[in-house]
Short mmCIF file of C-alpha atoms in Angstrom, two decimals:
data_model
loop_
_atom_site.label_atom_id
_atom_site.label_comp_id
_atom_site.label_asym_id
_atom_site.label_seq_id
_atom_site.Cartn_x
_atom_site.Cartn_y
_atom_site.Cartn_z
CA UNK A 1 26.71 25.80 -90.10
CA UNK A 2 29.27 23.25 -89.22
CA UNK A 3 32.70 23.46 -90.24
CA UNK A 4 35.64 20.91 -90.32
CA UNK A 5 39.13 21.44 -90.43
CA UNK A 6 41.82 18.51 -90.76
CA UNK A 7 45.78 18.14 -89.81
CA UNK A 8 48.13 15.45 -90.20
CA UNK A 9 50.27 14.09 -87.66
CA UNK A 10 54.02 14.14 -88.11
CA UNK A 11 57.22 12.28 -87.65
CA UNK A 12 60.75 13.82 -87.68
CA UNK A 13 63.54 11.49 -89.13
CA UNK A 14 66.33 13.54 -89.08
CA UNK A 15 67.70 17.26 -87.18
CA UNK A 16 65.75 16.25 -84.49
CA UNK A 17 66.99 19.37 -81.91
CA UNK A 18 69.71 20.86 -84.29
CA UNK A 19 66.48 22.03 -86.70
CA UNK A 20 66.09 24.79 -83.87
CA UNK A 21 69.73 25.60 -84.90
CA UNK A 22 69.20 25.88 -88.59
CA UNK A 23 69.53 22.20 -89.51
CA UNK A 24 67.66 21.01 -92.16
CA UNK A 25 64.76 18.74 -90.82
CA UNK A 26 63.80 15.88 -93.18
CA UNK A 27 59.98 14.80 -91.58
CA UNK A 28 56.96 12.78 -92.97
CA UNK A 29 53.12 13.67 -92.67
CA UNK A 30 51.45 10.59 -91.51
CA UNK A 31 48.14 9.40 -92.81
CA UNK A 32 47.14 9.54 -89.01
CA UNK A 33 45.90 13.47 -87.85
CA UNK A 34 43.44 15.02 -85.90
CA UNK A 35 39.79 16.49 -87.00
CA UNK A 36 38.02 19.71 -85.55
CA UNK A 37 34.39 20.26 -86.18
CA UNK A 38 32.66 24.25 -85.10
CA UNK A 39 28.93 24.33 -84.50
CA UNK A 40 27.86 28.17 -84.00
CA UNK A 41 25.54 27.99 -80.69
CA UNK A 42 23.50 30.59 -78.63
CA UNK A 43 25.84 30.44 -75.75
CA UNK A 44 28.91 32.91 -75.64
CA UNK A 45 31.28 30.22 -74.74
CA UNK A 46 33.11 27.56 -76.36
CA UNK A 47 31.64 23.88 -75.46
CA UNK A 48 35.12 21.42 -75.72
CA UNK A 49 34.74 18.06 -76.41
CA UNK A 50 38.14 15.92 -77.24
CA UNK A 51 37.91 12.19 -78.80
CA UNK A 52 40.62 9.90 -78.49
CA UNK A 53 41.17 7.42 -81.58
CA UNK A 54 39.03 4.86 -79.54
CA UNK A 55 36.27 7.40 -79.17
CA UNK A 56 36.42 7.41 -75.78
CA UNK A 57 35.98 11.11 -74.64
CA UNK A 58 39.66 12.46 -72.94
CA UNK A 59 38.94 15.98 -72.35
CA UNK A 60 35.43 17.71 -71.80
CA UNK A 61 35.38 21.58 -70.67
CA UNK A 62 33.15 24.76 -71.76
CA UNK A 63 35.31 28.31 -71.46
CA UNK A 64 33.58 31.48 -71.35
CA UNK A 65 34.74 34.07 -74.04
CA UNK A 66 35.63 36.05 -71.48
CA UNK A 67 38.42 33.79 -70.04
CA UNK A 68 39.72 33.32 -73.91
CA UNK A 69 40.12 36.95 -74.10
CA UNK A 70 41.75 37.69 -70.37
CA UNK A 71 43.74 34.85 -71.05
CA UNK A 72 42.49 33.04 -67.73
CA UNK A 73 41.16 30.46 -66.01
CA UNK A 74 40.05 29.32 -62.47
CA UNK A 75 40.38 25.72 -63.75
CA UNK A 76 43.34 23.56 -62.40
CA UNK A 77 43.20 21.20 -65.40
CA UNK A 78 46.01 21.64 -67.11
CA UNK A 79 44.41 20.98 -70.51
CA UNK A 80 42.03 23.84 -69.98
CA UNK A 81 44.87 25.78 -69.11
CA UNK A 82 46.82 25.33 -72.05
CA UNK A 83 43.19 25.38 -74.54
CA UNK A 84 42.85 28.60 -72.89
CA UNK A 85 46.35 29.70 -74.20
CA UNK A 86 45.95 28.64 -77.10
CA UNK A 87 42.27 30.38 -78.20
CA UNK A 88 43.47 33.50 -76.04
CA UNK A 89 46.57 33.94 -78.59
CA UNK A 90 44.29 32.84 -81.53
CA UNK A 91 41.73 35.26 -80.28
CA UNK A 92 44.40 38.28 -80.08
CA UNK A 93 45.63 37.18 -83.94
CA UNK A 94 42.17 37.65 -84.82
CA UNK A 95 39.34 39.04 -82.64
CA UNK A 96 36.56 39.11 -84.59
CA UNK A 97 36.16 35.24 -84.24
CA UNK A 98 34.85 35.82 -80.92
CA UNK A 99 33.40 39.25 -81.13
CA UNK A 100 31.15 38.66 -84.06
CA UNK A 101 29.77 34.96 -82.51
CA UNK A 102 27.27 33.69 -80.23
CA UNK A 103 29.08 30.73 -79.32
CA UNK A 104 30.81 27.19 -80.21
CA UNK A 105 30.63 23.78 -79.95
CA UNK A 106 33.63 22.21 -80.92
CA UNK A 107 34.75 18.55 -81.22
CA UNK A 108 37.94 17.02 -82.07
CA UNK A 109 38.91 13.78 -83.14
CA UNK A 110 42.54 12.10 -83.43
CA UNK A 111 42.59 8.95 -85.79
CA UNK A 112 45.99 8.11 -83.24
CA UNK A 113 45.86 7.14 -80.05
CA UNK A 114 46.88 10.44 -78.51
CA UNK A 115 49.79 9.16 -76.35
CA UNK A 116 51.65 8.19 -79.67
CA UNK A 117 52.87 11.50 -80.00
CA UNK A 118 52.53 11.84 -83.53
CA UNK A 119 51.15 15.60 -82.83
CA UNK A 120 47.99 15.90 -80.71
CA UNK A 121 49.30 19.58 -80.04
CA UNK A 122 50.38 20.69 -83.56
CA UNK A 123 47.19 19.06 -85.45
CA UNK A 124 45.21 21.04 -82.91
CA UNK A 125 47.05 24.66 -83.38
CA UNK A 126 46.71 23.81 -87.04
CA UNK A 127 43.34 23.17 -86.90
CA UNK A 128 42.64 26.49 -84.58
CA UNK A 129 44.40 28.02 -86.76
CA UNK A 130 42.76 27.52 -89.75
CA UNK A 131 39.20 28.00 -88.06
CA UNK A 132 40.69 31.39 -86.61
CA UNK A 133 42.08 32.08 -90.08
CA UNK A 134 45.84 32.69 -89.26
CA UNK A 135 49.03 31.81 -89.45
CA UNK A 136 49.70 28.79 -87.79
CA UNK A 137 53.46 29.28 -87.20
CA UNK A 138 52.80 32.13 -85.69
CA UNK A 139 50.36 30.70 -83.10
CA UNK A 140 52.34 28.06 -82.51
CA UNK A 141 55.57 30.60 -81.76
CA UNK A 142 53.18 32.98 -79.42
CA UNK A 143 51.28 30.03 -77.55
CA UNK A 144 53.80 26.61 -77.50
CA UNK A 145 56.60 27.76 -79.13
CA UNK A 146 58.95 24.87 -81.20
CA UNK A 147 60.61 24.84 -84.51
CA UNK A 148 57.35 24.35 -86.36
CA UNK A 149 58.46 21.24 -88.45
CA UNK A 150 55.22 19.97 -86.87
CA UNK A 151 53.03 22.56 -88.32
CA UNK A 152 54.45 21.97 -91.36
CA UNK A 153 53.58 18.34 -91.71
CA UNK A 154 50.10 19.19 -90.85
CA UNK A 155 49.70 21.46 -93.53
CA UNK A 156 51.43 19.00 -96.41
CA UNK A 157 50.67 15.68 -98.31
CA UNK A 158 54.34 14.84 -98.80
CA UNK A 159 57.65 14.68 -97.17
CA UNK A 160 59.17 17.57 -96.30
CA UNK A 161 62.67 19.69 -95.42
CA UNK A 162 62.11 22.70 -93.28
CA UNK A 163 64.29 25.07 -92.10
CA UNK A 164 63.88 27.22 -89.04
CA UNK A 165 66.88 29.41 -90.08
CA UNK A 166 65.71 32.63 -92.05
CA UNK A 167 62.63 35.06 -90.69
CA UNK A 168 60.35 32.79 -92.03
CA UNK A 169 59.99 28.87 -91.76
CA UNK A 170 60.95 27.58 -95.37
CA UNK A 171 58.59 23.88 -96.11
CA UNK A 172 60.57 22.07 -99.43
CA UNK A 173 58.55 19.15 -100.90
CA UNK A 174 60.75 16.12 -101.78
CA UNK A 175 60.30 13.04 -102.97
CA UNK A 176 61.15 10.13 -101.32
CA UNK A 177 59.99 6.94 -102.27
CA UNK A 178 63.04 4.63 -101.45
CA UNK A 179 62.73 0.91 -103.55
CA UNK A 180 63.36 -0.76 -99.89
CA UNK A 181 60.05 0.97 -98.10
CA UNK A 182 58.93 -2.60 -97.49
CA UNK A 183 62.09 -3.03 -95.12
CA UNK A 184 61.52 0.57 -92.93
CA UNK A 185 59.68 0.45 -89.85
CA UNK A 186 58.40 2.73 -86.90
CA UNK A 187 58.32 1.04 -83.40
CA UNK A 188 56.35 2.48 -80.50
CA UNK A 189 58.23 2.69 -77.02
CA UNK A 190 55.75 3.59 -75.12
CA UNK A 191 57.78 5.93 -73.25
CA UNK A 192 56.44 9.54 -73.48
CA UNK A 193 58.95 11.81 -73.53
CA UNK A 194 58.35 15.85 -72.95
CA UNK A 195 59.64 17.51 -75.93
CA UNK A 196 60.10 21.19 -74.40
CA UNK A 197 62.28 19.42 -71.30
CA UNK A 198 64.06 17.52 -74.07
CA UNK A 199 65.01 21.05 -76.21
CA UNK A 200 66.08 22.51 -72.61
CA UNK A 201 68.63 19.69 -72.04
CA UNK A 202 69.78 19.82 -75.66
CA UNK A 203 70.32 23.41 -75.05
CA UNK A 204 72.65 22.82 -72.19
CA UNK A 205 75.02 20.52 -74.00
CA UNK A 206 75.37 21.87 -77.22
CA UNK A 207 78.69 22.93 -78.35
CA UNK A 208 80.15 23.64 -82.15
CA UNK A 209 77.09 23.57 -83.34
CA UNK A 210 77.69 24.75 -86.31
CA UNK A 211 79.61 21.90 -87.41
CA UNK A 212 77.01 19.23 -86.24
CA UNK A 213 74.69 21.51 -88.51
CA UNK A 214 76.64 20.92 -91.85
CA UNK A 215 77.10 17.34 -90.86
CA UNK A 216 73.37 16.70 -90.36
CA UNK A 217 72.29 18.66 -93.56
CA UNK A 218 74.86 16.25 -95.63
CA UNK A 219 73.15 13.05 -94.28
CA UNK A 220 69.80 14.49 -95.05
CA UNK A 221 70.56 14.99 -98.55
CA UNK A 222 71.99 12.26 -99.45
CA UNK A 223 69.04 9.95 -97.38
CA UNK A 224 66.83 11.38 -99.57
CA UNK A 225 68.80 10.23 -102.97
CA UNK A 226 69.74 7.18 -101.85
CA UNK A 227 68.00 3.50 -103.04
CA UNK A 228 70.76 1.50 -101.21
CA UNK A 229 69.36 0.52 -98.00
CA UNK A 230 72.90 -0.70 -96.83
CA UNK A 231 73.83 2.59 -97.21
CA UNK A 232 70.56 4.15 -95.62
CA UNK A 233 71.45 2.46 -92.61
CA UNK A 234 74.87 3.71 -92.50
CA UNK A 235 73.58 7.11 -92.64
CA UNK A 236 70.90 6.75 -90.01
CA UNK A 237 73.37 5.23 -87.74
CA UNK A 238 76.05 7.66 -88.58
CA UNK A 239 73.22 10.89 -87.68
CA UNK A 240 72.67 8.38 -84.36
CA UNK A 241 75.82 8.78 -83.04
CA UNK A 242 76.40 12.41 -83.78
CA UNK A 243 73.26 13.30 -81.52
CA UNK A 244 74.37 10.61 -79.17
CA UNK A 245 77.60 12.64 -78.48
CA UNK A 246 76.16 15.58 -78.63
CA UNK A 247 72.98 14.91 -76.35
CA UNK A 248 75.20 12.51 -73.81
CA UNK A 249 73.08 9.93 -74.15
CA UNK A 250 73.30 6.26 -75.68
CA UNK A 251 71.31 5.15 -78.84
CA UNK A 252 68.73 3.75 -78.40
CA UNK A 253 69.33 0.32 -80.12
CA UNK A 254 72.33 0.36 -77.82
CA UNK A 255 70.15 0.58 -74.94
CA UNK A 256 67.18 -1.83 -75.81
CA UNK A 257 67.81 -3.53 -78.93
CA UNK A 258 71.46 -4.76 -78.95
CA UNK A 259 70.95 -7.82 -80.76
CA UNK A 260 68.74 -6.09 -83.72
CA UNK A 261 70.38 -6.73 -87.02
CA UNK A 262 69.02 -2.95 -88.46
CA UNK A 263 69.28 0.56 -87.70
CA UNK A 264 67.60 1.32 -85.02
CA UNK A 265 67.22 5.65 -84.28
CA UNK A 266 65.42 7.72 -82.23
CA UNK A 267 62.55 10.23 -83.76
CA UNK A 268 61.90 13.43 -82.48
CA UNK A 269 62.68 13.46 -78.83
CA UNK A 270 65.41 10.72 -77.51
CA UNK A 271 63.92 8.05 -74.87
CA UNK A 272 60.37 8.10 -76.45
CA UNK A 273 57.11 7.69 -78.76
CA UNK A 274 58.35 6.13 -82.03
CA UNK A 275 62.08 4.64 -83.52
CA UNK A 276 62.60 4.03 -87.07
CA UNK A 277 63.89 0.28 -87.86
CA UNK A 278 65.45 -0.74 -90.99
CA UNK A 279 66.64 -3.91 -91.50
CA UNK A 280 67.23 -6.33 -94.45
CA UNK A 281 66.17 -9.44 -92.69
CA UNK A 282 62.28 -10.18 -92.72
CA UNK A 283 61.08 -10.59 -89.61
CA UNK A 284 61.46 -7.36 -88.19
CA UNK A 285 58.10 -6.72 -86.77
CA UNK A 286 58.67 -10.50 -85.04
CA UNK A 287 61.64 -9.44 -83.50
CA UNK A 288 60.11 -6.13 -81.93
CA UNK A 289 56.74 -7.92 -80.99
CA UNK A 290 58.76 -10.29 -78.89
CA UNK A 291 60.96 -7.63 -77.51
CA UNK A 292 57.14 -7.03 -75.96
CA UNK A 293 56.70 -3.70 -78.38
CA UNK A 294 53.28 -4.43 -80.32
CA UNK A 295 53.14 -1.39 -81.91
CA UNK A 296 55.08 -1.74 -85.42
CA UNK A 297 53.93 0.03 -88.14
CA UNK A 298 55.24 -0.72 -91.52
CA UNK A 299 56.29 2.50 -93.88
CA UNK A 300 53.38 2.02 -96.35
CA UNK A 301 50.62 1.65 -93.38
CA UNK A 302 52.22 5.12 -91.49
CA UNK A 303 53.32 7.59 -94.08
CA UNK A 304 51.01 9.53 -96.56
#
């Protein structure tokens, strides 16, 4: 019997870091995700077979059960390595998945090219998750770790707030539907940036955090409520340069995009994947294509 599970990729607009402080993280499923399809087979292993939005095949590997449960492998891939993580902690949440089966074949497809970063990881844990029948936030804390706004995106059809800060995750559906969606864009950089090496730095800087929390929370809300994109930008560019000062690093725009006539800011980790860009003027996916940045997404074509 085949099964299929589905998760949605995610993008984080604002408490990018300070969510792992107990900001309140505004973020947006995107109609891009990731499928997983389970064949039961005779073999006592797991067949792997990864897709790539092109179909082409990016990761191919078959684990014995018994390096799921150790917890081990002899492979040096590092995908394998961290697959075998992954099912290992799965496996401990629930061990009857393995014990009671005669094997897998599984096969996963993302509808995003993976180095987007729009959540190959998180759409997979989800995914495992749901085929192990667990908690996903919990997986995600024992195997990757993370505030889990991720997770939540890949479990919900709307925009979100979630908050790290209590002894479980809180996910709040809002609505946001702002009358100037035609005018918001997401950019791809093409510049890959390691999220856990990002959160280490962050860590290392911080200071009066507390503060920067309540300041971040009050430009969430009021993003959501407003319909003034004048005053949309302000905000983005006013949560910019908080995290600028607090990370030590320039904005973005400041660094690349100078001349845009917009709001330019950084998405999940600084330096990499996508930027949202606002502007009034029209041609804002001209201006970006001849910056040499192809990838520009309009609002309507991204978000669910």
């Amino acid at each position: 019997m085949k099964q299929t599970f589905y998760s949605n990729g995610k993008l984080l607009i604002t408490g990018e870091y300070t969510v792992l402080d107990g900001a309140d993280a505004f973020a947006l499923p995107t109609k891009y995700g990731q499928y997983l399809h389970v064949n039961e087979v005779e073999t006592q292993s797991v067949k792997w077979t990864s897709f790539d939005a092109d179909k082409s095949t990016w990761f191919e590997d078959t684990l014995s059960f018994s390096d799921i449960k150790e917890g081990k492998t002899e492979s040096i891939n590092p995908v394998t390595q961290t697959l075998v993580k992954i099912l290992h902690t799965a496996n401990s949440m629930n061990p009857e998945m393995l014990s009671d089966s005669k094997g897998f074949n599984v096969v996963t497809e993302l509808t995003f090219p993976r180095h987007w970063g729009l959540g190959t990881s998180s759409t997979l844990i989800n995914n495992i998750a749901q085929w192990f029948t667990i908690d996903a936030f919990i997986l995600l804390k024992n195997s990757f770790g993370g505030s889990g706004y991720d997770i939540a995106c890949a479990q919900n059809n709307t925009p979100i707030i979630y908050n790290i800060d209590s002894p479980t995750p809180t996910v709040k559906s809002v609505s946001f539907s702002p009358e100037f969606s035609n005018n918001v864009y997401f950019v791809y950089l093409n510049q890959k940036q390691n999220s856990r090496s990002a959160i280490e730095a962050y860590n290392e800087k911080k200071s009066n955090i507390t503060t920067t929390v309540n300041q971040i929370n009050s430009i969430t809300q009021e993003l959501l409520n407003t319909n003034n994109i004048e005053r949309f930008m302000e905000l983005l560019d006013k949560h910019t340069a908080i995290m600028s000062d607090l990370l030590e690093t320039p904005p973005v725009k400041e660094q690349l995009f100078p001349d845009f006539t917009g709001s330019v800011k950084s998405l999940g980790a600084w330096g990499g994947d996508f930027v949202l860009a606002v502007s009034k003027n029209s041609d804002t996916a001209a201006y970006f294509k001849q910056k040499g940045y192809t990838v520009v997404i309009p609002y309507k074509d991204m978000i669910l």
